XYZ file of C-alpha atoms in Angstrom:
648
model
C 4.170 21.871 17.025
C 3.828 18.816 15.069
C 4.118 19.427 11.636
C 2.464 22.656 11.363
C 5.791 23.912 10.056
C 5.558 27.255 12.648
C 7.325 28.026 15.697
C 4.099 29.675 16.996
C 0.638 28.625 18.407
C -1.811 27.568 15.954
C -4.523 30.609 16.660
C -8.168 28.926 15.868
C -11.129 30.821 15.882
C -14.221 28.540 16.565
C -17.811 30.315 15.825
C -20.725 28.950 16.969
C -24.062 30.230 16.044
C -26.846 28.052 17.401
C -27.430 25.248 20.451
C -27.012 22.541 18.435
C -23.906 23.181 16.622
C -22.153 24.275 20.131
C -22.946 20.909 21.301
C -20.822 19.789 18.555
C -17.693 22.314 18.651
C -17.745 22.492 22.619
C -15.581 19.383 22.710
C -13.557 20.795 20.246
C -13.296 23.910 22.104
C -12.395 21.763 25.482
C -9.731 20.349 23.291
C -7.723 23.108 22.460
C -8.213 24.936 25.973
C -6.400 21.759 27.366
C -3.128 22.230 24.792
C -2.380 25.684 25.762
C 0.972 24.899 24.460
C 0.060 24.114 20.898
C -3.023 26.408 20.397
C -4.998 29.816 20.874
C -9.006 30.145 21.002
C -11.107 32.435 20.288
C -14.415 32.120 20.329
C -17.189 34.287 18.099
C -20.792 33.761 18.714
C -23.452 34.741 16.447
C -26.839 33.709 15.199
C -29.688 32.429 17.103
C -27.151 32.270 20.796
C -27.885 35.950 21.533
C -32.141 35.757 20.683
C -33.947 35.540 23.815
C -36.979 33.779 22.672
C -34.169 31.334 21.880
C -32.915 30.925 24.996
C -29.821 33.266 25.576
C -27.868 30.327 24.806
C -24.841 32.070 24.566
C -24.931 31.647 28.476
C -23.909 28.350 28.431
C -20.967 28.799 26.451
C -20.097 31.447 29.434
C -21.043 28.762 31.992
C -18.756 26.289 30.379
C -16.001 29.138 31.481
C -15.001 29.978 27.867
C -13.874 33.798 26.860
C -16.353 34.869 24.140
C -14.022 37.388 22.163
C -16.477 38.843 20.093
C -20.685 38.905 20.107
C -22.277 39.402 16.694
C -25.774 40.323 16.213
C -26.343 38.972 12.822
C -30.289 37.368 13.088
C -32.933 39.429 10.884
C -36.101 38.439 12.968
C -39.134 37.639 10.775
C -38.787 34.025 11.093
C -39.102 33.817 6.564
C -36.960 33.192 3.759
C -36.380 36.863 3.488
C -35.383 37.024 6.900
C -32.560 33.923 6.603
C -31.269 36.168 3.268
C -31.017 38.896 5.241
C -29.057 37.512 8.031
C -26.617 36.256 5.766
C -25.986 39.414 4.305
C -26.080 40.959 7.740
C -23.290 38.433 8.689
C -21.212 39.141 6.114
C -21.111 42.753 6.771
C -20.384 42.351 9.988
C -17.851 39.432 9.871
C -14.773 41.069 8.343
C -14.439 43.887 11.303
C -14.210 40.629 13.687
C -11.902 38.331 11.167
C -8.825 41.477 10.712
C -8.822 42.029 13.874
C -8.679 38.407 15.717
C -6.626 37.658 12.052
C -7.141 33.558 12.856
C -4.815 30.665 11.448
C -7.852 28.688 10.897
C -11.805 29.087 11.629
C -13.497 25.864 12.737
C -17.313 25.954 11.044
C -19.819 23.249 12.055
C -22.756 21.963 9.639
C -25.216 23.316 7.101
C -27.049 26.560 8.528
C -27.391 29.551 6.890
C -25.007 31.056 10.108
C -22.181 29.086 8.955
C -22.245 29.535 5.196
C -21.880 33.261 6.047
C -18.824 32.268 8.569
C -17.177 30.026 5.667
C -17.792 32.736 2.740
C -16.186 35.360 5.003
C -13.378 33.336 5.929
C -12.619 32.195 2.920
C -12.782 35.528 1.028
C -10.264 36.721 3.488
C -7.783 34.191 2.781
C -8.207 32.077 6.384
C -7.870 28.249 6.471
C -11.582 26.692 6.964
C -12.213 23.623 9.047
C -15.577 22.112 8.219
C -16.987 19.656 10.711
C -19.875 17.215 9.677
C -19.557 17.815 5.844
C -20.614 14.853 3.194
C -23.346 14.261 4.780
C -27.480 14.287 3.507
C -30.192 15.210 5.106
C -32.999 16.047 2.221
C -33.340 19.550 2.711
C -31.610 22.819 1.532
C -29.261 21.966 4.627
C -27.961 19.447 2.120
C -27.038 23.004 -0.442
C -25.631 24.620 2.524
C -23.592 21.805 3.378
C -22.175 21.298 0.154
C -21.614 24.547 -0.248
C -19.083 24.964 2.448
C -17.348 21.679 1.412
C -16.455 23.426 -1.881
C -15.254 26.631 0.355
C -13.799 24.698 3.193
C -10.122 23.982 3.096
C -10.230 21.194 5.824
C -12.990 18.621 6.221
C -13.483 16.326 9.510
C -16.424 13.929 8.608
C -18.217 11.455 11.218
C -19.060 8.486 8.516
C -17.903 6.187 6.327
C -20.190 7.267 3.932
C -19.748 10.898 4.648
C -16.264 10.411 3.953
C -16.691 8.938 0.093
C -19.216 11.670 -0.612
C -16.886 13.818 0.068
C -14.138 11.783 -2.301
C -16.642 11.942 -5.063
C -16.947 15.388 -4.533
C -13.609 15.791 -5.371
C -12.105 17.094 -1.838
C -8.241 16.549 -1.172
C -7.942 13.173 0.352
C -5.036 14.261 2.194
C -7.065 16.764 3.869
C -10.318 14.527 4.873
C -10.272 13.402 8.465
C -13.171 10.355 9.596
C -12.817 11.122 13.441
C -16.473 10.670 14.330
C -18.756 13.314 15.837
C -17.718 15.409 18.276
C -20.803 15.108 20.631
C -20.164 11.622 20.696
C -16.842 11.674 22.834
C -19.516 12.920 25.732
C -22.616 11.017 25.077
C -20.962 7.516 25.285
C -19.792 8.585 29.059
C -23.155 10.278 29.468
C -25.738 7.120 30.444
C -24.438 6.080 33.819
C -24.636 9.741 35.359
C -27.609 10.601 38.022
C -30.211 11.242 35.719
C -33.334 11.187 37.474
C -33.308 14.666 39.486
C -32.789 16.130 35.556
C -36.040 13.815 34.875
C -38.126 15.326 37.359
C -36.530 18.844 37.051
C -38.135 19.150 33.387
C -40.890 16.691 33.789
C -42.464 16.276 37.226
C -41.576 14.652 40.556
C -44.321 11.873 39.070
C -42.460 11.048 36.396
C -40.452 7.975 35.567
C -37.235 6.677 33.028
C -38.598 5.497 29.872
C -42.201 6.616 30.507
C -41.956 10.290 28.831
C -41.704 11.812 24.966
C -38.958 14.251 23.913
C -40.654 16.164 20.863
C -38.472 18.269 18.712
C -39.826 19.694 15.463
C -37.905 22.400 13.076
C -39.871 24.211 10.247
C -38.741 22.165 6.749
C -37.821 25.985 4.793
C -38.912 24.173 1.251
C -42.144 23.287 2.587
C -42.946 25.292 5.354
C -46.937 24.954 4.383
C -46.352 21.454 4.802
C -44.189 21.309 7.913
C -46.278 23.269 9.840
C -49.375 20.854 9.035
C -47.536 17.965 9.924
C -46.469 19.703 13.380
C -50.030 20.505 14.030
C -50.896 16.549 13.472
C -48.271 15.712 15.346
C -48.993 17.643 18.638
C -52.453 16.284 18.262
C -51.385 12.447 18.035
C -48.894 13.867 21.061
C -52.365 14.685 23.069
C -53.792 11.593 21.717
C -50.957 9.432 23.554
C -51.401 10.862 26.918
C -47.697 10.744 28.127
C -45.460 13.418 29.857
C -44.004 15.190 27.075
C -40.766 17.420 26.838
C -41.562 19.738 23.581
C -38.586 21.938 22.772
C -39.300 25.058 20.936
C -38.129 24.892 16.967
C -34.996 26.863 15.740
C -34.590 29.725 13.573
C -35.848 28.562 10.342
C -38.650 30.347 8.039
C -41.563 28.753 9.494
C -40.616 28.629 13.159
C -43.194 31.819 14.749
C -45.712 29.731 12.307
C -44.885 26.574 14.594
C -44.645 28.517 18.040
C -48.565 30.193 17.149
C -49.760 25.937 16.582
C -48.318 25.287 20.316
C -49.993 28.374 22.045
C -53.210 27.824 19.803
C -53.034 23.899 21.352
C -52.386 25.394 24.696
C -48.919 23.464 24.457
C -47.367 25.462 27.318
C -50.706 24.947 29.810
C -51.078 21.614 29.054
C -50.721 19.137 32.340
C -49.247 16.459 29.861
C -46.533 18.846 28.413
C -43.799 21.058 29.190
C -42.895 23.528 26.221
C -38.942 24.802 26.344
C -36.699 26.933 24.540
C -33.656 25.242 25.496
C -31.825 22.601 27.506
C -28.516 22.436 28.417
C -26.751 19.372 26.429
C -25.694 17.700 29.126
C -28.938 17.637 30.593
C -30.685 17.127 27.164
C -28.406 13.765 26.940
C -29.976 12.350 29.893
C -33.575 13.477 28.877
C -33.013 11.496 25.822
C -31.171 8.931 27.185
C -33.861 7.812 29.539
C -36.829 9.064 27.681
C -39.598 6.048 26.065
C -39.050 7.350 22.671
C -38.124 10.685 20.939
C -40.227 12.339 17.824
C -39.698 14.869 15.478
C -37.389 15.717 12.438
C -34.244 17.181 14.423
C -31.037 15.596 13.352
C -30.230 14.662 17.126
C -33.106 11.996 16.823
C -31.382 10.173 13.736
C -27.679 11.385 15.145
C -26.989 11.432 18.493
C -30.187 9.618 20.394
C -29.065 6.282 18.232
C -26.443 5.933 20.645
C -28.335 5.014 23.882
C -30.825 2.814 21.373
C -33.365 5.421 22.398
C -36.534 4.528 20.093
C -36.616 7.568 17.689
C -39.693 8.438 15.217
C -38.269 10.893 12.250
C -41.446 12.475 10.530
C -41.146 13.635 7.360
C -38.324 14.200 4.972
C -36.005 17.172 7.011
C -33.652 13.943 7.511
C -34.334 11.529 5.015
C -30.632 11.178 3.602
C -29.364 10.493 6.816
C -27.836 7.533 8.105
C -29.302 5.914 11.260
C -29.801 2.801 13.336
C -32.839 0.445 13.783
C -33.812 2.624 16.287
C -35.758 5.220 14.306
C -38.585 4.655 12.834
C -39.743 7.279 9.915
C -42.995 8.411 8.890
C -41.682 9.834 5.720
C -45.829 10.879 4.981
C -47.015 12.635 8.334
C -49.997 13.757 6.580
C -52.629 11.977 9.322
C -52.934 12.164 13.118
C -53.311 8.625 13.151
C -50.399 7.545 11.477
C -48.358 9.434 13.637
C -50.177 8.018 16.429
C -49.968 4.104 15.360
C -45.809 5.159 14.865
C -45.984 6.269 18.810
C -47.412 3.171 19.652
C -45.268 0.964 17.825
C -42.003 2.520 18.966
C -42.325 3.906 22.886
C -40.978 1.642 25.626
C -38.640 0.244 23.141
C -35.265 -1.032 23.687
C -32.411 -1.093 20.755
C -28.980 -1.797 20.632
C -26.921 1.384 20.736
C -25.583 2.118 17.939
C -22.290 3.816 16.958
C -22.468 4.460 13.456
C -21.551 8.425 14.102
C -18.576 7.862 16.519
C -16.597 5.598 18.961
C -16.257 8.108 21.518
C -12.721 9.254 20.649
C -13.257 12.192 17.884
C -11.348 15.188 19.610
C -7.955 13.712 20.161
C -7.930 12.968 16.781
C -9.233 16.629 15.163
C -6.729 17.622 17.709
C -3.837 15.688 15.960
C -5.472 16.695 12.655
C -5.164 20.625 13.385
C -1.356 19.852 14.638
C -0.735 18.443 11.612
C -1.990 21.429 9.600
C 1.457 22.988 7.701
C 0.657 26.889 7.175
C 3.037 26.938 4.758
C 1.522 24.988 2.241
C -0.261 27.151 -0.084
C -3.697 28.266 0.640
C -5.645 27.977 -2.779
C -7.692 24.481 -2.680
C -6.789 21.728 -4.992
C -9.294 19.473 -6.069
C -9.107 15.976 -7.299
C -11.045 15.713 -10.430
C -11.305 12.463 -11.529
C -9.236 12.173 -14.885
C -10.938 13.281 -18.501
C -10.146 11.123 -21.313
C -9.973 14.626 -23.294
C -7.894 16.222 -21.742
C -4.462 15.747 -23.429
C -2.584 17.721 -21.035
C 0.600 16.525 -18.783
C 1.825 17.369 -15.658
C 5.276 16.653 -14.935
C 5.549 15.280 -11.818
C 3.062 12.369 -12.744
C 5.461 11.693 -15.949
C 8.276 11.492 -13.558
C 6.384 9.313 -10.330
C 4.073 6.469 -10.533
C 2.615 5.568 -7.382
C 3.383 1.710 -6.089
C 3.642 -1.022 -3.824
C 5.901 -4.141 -3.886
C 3.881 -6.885 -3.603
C 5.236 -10.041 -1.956
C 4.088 -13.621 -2.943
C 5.487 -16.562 -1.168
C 4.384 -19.760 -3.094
C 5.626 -22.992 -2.820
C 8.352 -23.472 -5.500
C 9.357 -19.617 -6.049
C 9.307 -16.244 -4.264
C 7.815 -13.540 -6.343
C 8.241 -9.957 -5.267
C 6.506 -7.131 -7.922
C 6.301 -3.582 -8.510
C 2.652 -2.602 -8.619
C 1.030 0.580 -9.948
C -1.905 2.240 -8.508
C -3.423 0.721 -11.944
C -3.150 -2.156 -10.489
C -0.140 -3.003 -13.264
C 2.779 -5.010 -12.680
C 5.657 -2.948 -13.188
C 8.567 -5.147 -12.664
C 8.176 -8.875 -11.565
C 11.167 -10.787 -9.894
C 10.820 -14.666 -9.333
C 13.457 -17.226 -7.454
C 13.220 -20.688 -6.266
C 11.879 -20.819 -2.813
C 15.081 -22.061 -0.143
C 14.596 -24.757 2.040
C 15.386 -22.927 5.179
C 12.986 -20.033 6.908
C 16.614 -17.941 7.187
C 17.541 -18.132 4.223
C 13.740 -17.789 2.557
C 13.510 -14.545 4.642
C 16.670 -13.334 4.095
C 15.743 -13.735 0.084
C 12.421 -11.877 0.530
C 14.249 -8.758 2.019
C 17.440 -9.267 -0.558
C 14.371 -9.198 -3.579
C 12.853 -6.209 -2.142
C 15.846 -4.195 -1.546
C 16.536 -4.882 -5.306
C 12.824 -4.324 -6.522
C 12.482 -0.723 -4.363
C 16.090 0.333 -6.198
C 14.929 -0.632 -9.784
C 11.564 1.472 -8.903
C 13.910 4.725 -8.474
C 15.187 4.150 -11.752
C 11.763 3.114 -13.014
C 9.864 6.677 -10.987
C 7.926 4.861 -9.339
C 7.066 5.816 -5.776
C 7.071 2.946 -3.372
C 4.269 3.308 -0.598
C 4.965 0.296 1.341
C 5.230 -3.640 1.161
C 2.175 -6.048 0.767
C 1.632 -9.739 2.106
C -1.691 -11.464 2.654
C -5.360 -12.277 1.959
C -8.047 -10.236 2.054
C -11.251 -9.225 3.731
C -13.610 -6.802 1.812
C -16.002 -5.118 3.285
C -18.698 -2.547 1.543
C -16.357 -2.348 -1.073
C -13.141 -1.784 1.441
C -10.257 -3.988 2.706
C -10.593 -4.488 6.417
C -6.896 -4.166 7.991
C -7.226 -4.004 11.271
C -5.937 -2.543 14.339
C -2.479 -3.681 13.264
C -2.608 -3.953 9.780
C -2.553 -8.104 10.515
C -6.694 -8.394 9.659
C -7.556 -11.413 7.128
C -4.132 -14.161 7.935
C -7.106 -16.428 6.762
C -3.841 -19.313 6.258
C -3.607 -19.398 9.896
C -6.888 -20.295 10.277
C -6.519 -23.765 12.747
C -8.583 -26.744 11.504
C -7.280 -29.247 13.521
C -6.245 -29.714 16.658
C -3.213 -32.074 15.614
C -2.891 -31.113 12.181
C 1.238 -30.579 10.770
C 3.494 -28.043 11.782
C 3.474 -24.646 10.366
C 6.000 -22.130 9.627
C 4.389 -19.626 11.959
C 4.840 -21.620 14.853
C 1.679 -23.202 15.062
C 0.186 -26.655 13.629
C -3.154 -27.429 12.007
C -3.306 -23.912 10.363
C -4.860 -24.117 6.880
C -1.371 -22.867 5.696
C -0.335 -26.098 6.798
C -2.161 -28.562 4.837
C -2.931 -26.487 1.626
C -0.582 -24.111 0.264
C 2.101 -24.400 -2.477
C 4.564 -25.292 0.312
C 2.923 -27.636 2.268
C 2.283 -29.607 -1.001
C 5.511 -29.521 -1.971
C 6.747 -30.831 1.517
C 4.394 -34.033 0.551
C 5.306 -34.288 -2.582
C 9.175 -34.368 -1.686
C 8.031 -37.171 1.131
C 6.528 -39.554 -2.127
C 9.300 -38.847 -4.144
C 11.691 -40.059 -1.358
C 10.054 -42.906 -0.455
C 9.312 -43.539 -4.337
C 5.701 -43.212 -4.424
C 4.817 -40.225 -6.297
C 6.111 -40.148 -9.997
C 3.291 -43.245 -11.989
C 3.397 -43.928 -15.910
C 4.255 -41.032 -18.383
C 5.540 -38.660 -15.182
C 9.058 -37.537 -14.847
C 11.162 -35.500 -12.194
C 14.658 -34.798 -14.025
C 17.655 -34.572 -11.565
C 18.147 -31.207 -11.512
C 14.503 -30.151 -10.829
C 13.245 -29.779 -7.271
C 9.816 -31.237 -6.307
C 7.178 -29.428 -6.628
C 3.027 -29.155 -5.991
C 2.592 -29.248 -9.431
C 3.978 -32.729 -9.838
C 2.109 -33.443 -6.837
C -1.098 -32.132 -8.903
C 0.165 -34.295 -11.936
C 0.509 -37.678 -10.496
C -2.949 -37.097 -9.091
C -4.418 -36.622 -12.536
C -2.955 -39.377 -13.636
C -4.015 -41.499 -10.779
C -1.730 -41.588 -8.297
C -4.064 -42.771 -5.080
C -1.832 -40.904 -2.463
C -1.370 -37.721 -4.266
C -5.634 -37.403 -4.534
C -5.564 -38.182 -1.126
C -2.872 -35.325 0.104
C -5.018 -32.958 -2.324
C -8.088 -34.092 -0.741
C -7.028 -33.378 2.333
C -5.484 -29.981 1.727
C -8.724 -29.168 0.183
C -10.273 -30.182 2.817
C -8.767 -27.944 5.252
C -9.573 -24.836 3.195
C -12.919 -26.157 3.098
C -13.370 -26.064 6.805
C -11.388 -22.488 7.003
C -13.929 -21.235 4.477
C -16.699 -22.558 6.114
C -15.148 -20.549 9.584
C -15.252 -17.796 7.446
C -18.722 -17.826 6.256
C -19.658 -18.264 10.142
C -17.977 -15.380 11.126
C -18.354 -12.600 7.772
C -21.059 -14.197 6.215
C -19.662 -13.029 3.080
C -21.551 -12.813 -0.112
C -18.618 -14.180 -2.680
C -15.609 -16.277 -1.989
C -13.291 -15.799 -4.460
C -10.079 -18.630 -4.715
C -6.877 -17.191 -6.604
C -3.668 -18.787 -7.169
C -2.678 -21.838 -9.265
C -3.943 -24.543 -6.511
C -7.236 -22.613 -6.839
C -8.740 -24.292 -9.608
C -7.929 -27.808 -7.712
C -9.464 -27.017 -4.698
C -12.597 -25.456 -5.729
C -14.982 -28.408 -5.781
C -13.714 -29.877 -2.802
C -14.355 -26.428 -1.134
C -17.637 -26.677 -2.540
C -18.261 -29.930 -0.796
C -17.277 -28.731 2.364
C -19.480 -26.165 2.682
C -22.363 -28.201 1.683
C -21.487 -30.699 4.470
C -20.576 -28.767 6.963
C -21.864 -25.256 6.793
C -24.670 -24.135 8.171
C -27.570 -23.880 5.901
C -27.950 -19.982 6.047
C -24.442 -19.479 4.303
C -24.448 -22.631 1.824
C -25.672 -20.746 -1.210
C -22.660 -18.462 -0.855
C -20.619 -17.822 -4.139
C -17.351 -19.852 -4.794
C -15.207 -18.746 -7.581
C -11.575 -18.894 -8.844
C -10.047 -15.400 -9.959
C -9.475 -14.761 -13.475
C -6.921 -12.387 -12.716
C -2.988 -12.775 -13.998
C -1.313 -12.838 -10.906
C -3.793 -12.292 -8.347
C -1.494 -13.025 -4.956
C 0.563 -10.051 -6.148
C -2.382 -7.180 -7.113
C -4.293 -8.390 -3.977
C -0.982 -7.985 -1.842
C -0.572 -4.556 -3.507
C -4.076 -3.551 -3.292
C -3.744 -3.840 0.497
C -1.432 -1.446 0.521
C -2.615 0.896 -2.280
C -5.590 1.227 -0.737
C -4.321 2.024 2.588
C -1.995 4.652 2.213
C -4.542 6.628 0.079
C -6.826 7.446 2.636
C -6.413 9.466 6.039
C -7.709 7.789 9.277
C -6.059 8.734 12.114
């Protein structure tokens, strides 16, 4: 095992209570059945899987050749609130039998149904490790209660979004335990498209029927409004008629409300209809490729605002079952479904449509990461949840390993006259700050840096603070984060080439922004004036033993030294145009100059961009940084904020 601290297989119990949360965990499942050697499954199916008006769906967990250990019958029909109560407590009666006996390292529970808040209660009542897939995220439904619920209960969180992921921060989960992996479903629909799809087509649809020119339709009962819901399902199947297109309707779930729905179809004559076929299930990988191909999809299932957004699928989302949720330009909501007609004006504005797929729920490569995640899982760490509250100004209490360890960077800022290498709290304080003349050599600058670091990381022992890791660089923010990369090298905005024969620089290259405009390279032109006696005017001074610097470079410009504007015209210059790449490329809404060249280049910079940018970024924000020491908290921050999250 990996770090799991066990000599044993990790034993993982996945339960799966519905169609569209196996569609989720069945990659998951595939997974682990593929590392026999790290893990055991077993696999507990409950909930709507083992209803026949439902489906049987259980089958297809059997067809997908996976042992199902145990069978729970755990639905209360009645199709009410009373009933989804019930089948809770029916669940948690029957749960504990199945839990001591299979006695699982760790239960994997998917989303927000009323299934799986029984699984996690159970679960965690009996002391087993809970991994919660798809938590942080809103819908605008009770889902959203459910959801949250099982965050609090859940021990382990894999989330699919950016955004997911900081609502579960702010809900004060571990951050050691949060993994952003994706969605599950995604590592199969992004290999999904290209497969023979039009024999599935006509085997749910018709021999007459063609890609793009057919409607998926998939409504659930909304269980706060079920009146409501059940009205707008009723306009909706009549706009549906309206349209006159092959439709695929697929029957709802579980939910209080659903028999209400099923009487609307059968009172519309849904299932005789020549226009529409009415099913209780497809099989996901055939429900892909209906979606995948269809002219547009409609309803209020989380699939249309999930999954269907990454074939650019047009998608129409009535009504407010998924109003939290993220999506792509491809949906289209109709937040008031209250008329036929609206409904009806949505279907004609959206079906035929093409949009660009979108992957804001996964890149395709969720499982082997989970999978890495669950290896990494150390069941000997203590089982009772920790949660990280943010601090309270009243509390006056202490803990004593936060007296004893501060946690830091060393920040590294080469500038032109001195190296400066600082500790840096998570505070964003400076610690301890160590400065010494920049050498002349690249060996002997480097071999400075990494003599200045070795000294800074020993003082921080003595100091408790905790060194995370080193920091060099500029930075790229991005809704509110630092971008880093693929290998941590994102944002070397000095390197930036803005001219084809422009001077050497000390990466290897020539023309690089680095080149013409930082401390260095200004004091490599001040050095040639001074040799050649044509920097230092009236009232300026260089004693003997002082070396040359960019700030006497800076002061014989002020006082009117031609060639000295002109090297700081240049060097400006050259930022300028870098900048100006930048707003091509980011199209950033600030750009914020730090340093103690900063306040010399600014209006130059300024220039630039009104010269040569385009006019669609000239309006963009230029500012110098008020902060003390910016090089050094922006170094740190890059790795601060790094090492405090989890991404595998």
């Amino acid at each position: 095992m990996e770090k799991n601290g066990n000599n044993r297989k990790l034993r993982v119990c996945v339960a799966t209570c519905n169609r569209a949360d196996y569609s989720k965990l069945a990659p998951i499942m595939f997974g682990i059945k593929t590392e026999p050697e790290f893990f055991e499954l077993d696999v507990v199916v409950l909930g709507s899987h083992l209803i026949d008006d439902y489906g049987n769906t259980y089958r297809m967990i059997e067809q997908d050749d996976f042992d199902i250990n145990t069978r729970l019958h755990t639905i209360v029909r009645g199709e009410d609130e009373a009933a989804m109560v019930e089948s809770v407590g029916l669940a948690l009666v029957k749960l504990p039998d199945v839990l001591n006996r299979l006695k699982p390292d760790i239960m994997i529970v998917h989303g927000d149904r009323f299934d799986a808040l029984a699984l996690a209660t159970s679960a965690a009542l009996m002391n087993i490790r809970i991994l919660h897939i798809e938590g942080g995220e809103v819908s605008g439904t009770i889902d959203d209660s459910i959801r949250h619920a099982i965050t609090k209960l859940a021990h382990y969180h894999v989330c699919c979004t950016r955004s997911a992921e900081q609502h579960l921060i702010s809900m004060c989960e571990d951050h050691d335990r949060i993994l952003l992996a994706g969605c599950p479903s995604y590592d199969k629909l992004l290999s999904a498209k290209n497969k023979d799809y039009m024999s599935i087509i006509r085997m749910w649809l018709g021999d007459d029927v063609k890609s793009k020119d057919y409607i998926v339709a998939l409504q659930h009962p909304v269980t706060t409004d079920i009146k409501h819901s059940i009205k707008m399902f009723e306009l909706t199947l009549d706009a549906l008629i309206s349209f006159n297109k092959r439709t695929l309707v697929l029957f709802p779930n579980i939910d209080a409300g659903s028999k209400e729905m099923v009487r609307v179809m059968r009172k519309k004559g849904i299932e005789h209809h020549p226009n529409f076929r009415a099913v209780k299930h497809v099989p996901f990988d055939q429900f892909i490729q209906l979606v995948a191909h269809a002219g547009c999809m409609i309803g209020n299932s989380s699939c249309g605002v999930r999954e269907v957004g990454a074939f650019g699928t047009p998608v129409i989302n009535l009504g407010t079952r998924q109003i939290g949720r993220e999506t792509g330009e491809n949906v289209l909501h109709v937040r008031d479904a209250d008329t036929q007609d609206k409904i009806l004006q949505a279907l004609h504005l959206q079906f035929g449509k093409q949009y660009p797929c979108s992957k804001i729920y996964g890149d395709g490569n969720a499982v082997p990461r989970i999978l890495k995640f669950l290896k990494s899982i150390d069941l000997q760490e203590p089982l009772q949840k920790k949660f990280c509250f943010p601090p309270v100004k009243e509390n006056i209490s202490q803990d004593i390993d936060h007296i004893l360890e501060t946690l830091s960077a060393l920040a590294v800022d080469l500038g032109g006259t001195n190296l400066r290498v600082a500790i840096v709290s998570m505070k964003g304080e400076i610690v301890k700050k160590y400065t010494q003349f920049n050498p002349k050599t690249y060996e002997e600058r480097i071999n400075l840096i990494l003599q200045m670091c070795v000294e800074a990381a020993a003082e921080a022992v003595k100091l408790n603070c905790r060194i995370l890791g080193v920091g060099i660089g500029g930075g790229i923010i991005h809704q509110h984060e630092l971008i880093h990369g693929s290998s941590f090298c994102a944002a070397e905005l000095g390197h930036l080439v803005v001219s084809l024969d422009g001077p050497d620089c000390s990466c290897g290259s020539h023309g690089c922004i680095e080149a013409y405009a930082s401390g260095m390279a200004l004091q490599r032109e001040a050095k040639k004036l001074h040799d050649e006696d044509l920097l230092l005017v009236e009232g300026m001074s260089v004693p003997k033993d002082e070396a040359v610097g960019a700030l006497h470079l800076i002061q014989a410009a002020k006082l009117g030294n031609a060639k000295a504007q002109s090297i700081l015209r240049t060097a400006g210059t050259a930022l300028g145009l870098g900048v100006v790449n930048i707003l091509h490329t980011m199209n950033p809404s600030l750009v914020i100059l730090s340093g103690v060249l900063a306040s010399h280049y600014i209006h130059i910079v300024k220039d630039v961009i009104r010269q040569q940018a385009l006019s669609s970024v000239q309006d963009v924000d230029v500012v110098v940084s008020d902060l003390v020491d910016p090089a050094l908290l922006g170094a740190a921050s890059m790795v601060l904020d790094y090492t405090t999250r989890r991404i595998y």
